[in-house]
Coordinates of C-alpha atoms and ligand atoms in Angstrom, one line a residue:
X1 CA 0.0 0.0 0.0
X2 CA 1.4 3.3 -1.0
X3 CA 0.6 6.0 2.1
X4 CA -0.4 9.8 1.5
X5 CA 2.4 12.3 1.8
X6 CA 6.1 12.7 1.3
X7 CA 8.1 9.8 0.8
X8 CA 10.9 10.7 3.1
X9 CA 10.0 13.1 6.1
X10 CA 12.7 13.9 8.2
X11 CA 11.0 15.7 11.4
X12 CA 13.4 18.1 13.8
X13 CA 16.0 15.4 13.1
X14 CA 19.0 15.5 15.0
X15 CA 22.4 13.7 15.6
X16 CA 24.9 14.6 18.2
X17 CA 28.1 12.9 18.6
X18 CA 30.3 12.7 22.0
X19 CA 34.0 13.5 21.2
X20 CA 36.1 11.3 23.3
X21 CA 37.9 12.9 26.3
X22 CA 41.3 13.4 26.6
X23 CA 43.0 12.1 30.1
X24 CA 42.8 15.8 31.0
X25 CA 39.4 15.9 30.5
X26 CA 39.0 13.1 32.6
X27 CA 41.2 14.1 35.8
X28 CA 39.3 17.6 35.4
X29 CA 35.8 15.5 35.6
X30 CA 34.9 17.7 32.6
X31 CA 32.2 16.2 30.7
X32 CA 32.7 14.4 27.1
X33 CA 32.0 17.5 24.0
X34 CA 29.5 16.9 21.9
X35 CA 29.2 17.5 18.2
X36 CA 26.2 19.0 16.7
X37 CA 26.4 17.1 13.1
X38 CA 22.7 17.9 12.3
X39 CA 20.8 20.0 14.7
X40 CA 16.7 19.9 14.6
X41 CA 16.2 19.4 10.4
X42 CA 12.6 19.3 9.0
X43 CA 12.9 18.1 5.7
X44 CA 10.5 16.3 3.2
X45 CA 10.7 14.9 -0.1
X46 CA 8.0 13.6 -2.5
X47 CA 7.8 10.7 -4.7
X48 CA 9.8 11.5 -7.6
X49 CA 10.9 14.6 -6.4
X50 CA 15.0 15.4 -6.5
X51 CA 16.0 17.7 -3.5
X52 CA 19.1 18.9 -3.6
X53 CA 21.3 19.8 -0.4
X54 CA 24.2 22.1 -0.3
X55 CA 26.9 23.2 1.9
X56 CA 30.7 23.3 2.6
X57 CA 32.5 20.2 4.1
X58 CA 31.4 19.2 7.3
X59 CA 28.0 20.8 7.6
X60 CA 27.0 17.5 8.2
X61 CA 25.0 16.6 4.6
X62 CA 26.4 13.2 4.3
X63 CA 25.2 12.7 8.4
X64 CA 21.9 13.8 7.0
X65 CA 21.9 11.5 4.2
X66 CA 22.5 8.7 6.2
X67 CA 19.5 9.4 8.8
X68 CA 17.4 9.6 6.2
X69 CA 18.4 6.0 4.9
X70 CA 18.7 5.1 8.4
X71 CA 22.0 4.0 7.8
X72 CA 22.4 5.9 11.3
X73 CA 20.1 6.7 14.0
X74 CA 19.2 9.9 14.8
X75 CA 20.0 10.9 18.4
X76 CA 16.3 13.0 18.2
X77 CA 13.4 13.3 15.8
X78 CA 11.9 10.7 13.7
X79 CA 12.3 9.8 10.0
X80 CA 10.0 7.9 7.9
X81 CA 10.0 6.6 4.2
X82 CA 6.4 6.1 3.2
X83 CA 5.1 6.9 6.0
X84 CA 6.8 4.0 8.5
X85 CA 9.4 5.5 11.5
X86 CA 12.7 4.1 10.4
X87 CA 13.6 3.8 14.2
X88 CA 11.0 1.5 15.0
X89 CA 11.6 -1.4 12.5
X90 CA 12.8 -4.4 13.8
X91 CA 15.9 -5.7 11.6
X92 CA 13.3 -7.7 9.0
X93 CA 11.1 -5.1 8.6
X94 CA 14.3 -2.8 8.3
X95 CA 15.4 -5.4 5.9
X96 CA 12.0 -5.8 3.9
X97 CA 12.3 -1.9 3.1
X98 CA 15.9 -1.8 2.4
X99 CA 15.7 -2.7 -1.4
X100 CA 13.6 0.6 -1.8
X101 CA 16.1 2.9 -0.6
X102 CA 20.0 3.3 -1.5
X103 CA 22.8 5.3 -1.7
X104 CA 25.5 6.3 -4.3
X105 CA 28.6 6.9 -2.6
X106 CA 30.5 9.8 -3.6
X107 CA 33.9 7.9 -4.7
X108 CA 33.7 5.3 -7.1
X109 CA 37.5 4.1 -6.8
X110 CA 36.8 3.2 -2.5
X111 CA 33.2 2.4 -3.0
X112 CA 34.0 -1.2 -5.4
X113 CA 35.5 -3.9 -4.1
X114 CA 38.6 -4.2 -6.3
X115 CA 38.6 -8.1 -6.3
X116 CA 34.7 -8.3 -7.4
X117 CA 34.0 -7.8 -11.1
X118 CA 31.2 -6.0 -12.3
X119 CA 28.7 -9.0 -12.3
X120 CA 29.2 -9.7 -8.3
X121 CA 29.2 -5.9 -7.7
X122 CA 26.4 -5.1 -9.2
X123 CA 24.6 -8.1 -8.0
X124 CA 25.5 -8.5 -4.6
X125 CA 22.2 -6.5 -3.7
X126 CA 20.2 -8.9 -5.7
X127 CA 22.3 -11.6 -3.6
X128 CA 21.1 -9.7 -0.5
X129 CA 17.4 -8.9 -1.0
X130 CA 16.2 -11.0 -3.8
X131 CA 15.3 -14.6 -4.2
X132 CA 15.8 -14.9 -7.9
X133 CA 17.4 -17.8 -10.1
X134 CA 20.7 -17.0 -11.4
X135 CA 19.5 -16.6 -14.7
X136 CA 17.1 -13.9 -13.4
X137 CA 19.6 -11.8 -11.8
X138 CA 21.8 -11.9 -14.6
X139 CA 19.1 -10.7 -16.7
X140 CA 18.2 -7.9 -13.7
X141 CA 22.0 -7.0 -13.7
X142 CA 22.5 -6.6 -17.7
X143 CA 19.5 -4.5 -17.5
X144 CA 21.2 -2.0 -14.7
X145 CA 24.1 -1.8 -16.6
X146 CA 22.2 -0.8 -19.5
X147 CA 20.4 1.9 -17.8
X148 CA 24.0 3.4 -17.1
X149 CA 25.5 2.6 -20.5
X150 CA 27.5 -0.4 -20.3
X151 CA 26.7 -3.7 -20.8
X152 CA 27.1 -7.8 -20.5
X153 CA 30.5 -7.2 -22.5
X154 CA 31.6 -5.2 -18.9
X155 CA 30.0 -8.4 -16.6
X156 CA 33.5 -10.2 -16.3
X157 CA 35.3 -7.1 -16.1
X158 CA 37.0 -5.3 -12.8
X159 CA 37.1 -2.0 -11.2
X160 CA 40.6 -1.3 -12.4
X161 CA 39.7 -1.8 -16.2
X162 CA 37.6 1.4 -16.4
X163 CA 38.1 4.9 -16.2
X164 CA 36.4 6.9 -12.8
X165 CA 33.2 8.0 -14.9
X166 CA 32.9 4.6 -15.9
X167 CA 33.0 3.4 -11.8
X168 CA 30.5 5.6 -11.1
X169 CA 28.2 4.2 -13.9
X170 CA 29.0 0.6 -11.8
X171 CA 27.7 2.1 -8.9
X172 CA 24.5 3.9 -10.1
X173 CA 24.0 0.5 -11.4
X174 CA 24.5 -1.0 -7.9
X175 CA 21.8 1.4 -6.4
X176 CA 19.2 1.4 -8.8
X177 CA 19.6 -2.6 -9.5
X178 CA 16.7 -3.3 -6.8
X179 CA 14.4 -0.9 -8.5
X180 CA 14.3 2.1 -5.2
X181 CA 11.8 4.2 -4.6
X182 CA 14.5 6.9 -3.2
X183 CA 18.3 7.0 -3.8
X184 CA 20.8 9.4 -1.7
X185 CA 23.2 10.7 -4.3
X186 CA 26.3 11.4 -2.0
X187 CA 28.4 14.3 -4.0
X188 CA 28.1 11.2 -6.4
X189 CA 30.5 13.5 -9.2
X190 CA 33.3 15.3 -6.7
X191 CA 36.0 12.8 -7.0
X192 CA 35.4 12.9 -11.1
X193 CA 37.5 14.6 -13.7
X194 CA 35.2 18.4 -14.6
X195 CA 34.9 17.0 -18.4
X196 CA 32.9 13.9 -16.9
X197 CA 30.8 15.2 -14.1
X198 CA 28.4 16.7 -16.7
X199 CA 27.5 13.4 -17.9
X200 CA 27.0 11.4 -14.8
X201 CA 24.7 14.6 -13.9
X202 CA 23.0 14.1 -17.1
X203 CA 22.5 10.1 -16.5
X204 CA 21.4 10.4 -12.8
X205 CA 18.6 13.2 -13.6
X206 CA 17.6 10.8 -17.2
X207 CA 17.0 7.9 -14.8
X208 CA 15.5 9.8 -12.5
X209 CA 12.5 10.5 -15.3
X210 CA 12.1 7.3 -16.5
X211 CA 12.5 5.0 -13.5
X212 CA 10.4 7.9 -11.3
X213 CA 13.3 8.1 -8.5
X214 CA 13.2 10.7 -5.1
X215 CA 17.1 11.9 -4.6
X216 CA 18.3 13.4 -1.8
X217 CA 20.9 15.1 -4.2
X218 CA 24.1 16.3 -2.0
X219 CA 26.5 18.2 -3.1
X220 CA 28.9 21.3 -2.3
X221 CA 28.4 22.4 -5.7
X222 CA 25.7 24.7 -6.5
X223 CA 25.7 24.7 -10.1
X224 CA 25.4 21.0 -10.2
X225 CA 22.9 20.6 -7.7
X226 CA 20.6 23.4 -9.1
X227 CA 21.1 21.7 -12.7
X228 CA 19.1 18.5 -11.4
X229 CA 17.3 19.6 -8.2
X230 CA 13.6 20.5 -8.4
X231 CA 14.2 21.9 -4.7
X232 CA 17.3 23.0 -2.5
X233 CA 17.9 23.1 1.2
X234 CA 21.0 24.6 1.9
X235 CA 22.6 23.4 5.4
X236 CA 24.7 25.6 7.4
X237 CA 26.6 23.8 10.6
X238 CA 24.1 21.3 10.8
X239 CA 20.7 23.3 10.1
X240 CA 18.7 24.0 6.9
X241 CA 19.3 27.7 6.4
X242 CA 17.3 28.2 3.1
X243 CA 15.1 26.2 1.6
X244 CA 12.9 26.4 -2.0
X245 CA 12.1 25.7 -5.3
X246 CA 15.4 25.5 -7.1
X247 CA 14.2 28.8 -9.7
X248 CA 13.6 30.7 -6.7
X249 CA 16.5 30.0 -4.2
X250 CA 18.8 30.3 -7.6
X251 CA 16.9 33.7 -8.6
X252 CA 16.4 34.9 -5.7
X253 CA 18.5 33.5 -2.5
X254 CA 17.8 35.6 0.6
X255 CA 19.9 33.9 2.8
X256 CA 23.8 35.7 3.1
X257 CA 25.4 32.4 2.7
X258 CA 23.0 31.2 0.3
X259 CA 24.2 34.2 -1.8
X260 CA 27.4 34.1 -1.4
X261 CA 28.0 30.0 -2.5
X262 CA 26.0 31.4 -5.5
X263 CA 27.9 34.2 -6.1
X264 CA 30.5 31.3 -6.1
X265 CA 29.2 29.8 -9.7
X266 CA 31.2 31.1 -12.1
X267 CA 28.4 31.6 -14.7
X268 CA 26.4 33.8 -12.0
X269 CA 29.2 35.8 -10.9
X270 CA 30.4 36.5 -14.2
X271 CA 26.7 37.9 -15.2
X272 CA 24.7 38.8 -11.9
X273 CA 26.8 39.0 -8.9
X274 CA 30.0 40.3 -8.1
X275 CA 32.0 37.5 -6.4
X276 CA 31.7 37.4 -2.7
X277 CA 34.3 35.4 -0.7
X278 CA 33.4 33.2 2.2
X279 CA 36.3 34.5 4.6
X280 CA 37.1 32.2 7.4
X281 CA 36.4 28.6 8.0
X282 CA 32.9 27.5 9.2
X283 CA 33.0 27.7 13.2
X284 CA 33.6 24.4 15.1
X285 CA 30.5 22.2 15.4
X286 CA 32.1 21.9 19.1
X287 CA 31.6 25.2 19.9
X288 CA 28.9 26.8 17.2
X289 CA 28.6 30.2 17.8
X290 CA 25.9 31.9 19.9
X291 CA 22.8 33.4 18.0
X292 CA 22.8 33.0 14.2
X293 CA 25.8 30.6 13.4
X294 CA 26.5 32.5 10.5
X295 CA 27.2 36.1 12.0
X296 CA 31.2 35.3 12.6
X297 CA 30.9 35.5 8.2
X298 CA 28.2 37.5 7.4
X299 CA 28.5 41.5 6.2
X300 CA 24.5 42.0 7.4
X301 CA 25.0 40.9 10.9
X302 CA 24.0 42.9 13.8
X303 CA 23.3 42.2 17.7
X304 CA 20.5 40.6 17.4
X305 CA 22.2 37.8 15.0
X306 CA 24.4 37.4 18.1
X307 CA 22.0 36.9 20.3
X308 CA 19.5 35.2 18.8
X309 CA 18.9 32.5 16.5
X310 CA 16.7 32.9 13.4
X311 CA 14.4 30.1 12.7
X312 CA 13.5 28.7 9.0
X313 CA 10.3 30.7 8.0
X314 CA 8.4 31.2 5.2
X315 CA 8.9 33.8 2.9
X316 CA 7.0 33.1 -0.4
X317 CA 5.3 30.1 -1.2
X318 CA 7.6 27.1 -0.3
X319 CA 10.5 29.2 0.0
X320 CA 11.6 29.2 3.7
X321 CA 15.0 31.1 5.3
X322 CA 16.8 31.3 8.7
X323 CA 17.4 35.0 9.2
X324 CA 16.6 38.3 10.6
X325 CA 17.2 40.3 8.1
X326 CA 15.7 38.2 5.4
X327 CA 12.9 40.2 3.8
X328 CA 14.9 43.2 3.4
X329 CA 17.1 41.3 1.3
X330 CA 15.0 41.2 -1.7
X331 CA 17.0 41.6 -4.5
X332 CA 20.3 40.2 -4.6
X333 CA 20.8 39.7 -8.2
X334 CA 20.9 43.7 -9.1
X335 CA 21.6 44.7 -5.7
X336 CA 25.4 44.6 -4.9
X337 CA 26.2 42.9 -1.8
X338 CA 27.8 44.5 1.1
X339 CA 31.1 42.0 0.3
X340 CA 32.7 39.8 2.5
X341 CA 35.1 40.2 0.2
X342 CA 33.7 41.2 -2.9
X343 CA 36.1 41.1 -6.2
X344 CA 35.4 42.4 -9.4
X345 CA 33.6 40.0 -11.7
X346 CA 35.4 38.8 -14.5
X347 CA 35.0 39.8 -18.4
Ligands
SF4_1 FE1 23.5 37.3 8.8 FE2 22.0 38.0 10.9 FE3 20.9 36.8 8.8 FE4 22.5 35.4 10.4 S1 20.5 36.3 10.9 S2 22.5 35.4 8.2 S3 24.0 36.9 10.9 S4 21.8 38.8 8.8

């Protein structure tokens, strides 16, 4: 039975990590840190729908991604695909659902066992999840690798014989091989040469249409993820600080940091924005900063940001954002920035 709704809902989702104490922590009785890796994340995403999530390394996307498949447990907040609470499956239940949710990893040389060839890759989840004969998987196999653009001459073949783009093609096929209802894509293109990431972006959002996939899309690249995203959440130290439909957070991003990983695209910079540098690192997720977690970075903070932190409201019509100052920020494309560190755009 198909249930009403989203098919993943992630509800004020979050997971905390303790950091192990040092022996001075522990003659000082001082009490294990924690790490906020996601931090009270409402998320949903439809059947068939692509949401893409941005953010620099160590926002905690990837953690994200995994809560949602429930590869982890969140340490608060409940998840459900379709409508069932991940967290209270029992292992066979957990099991039962597995097939219909899976994950591309981000990079293909770590993620395939270099001693498999492409057959027992791609088929291990088949060998996992599915009682089929052998001739059946074969035939399920050969018709994954087709989807990705190889083929039964590439079945006796190993990971070493083919070129990264082609990996990745070996473990889209991996993922999808099960037929899921929802796939994480984690930064499935980073570790790929620039002349191949197009294409594995153009194959993920073609099988997305015909095979009527959900992806949580992650990436730290916002041209890519607004190329395939019907939505994006962007994630800032383990919140979502903006979140919309791809045309209008693209068009129109209200959120500072928002702008400026936009401003970041070389074909927006070059015609809309003048490039605005992200100064600093992100602040430790030991110790986030009081107030909005942003102000350390951003040009528009004031006292208030210090103080106190903005939640995710909405603006417009599905477009939600996490700031104070948000609605006087209404036109970013013809209205230059304040800079962080603004340079002059190029010719
Ligand atoms: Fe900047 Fe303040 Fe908005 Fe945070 S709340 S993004 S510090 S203006």
């Amino acid at each position: 039975m198909i249930a009403d709704g989203p098919l993943v809902e992630l509800r004020n989702v979050s997971r905390h990590f303790e950091v192990r104490r040092t022996l001075a922590d522990v003659l000082a009785s001082r009490p294990a840190a924690r790490v906020r890796a996601v931090d009270g994340v409402d998320l949903a995403i439809a059947r068939g729908e692509c949401l893409g999530l941005i953010g620099e390394s160590g926002c905690g996307k990837s953690t994200l991604g995994r809560l949602a498949l429930r590869l982890r447990l969140p340490s608060g907040g409940t998840v459900r695909f379709d409508g069932v609470d991940l967290a209270s499956l029992h292992a066979r239940a957990l099991a039962a659902l597995r097939p219909r949710m899976q994950i591309v990893f981000q990079d293909p040389y770590a993620s395939l066992n270099p001693r498999r060839n492409v057959e027992q890759i791609v088929g291990l989840p088949l060998q996992l999840h599915a009682r089929l004969t052998a001739g059946e998987r074969r035939a399920r196999i050969i018709t994954a690798l087709e989807w990705v653009g190889l083929g039964v001459a590439h079945l006796r073949r190993y990971p070493h014989e083919f070129s990264g783009g082609q990996r990745q093609r070996i473990g889209i096929a991996r993922a999808l091989v099960l037929h899921p209802d929802f796939v994480v894509c984690d930064e499935p293109v980073s570790a790929l040469d620039v002349s191949v990431q197009a294409q594995i972006v153009e194959l993920l959002g073609r099988l997305r249409r015909e095979l009527g996939l959900a992806y949580l899309f992650i990436s730290h690249d916002l041209a890519v993820v607004a190329h395939v995203s019907d939505r994006i959440a962007v994630m800032y130290l383990g919140r979502i600080v903006e979140l919309g439909p791809t045309r209008a957070v693209v068009a129109a991003p209200r959120h500072p940091y928002t702008r400026a990983l936009l401003s970041a695209v070389p074909q927006v910079h070059a015609a809309r924005l003048a490039r605005i540098r992200l100064t600093g690192e992100p602040p430790s997720p030991l110790s986030p900063p009081a107030g909005c977690a942003f102000h350390p970075r951003c040009p528009y903070a004031e006292d208030l940001c210090r103080a106190t932190r903005p939640e995710l409201a909405e603006l417009a019509s599905g477009h939600a954002v996490a700031c104070h100052f948000a609605d006087t920020i209404t036109d970013p494309i013809t209205d230059p920035l304040p800079p962080l560190e603004a340079v002059p755009c190029n010719p």
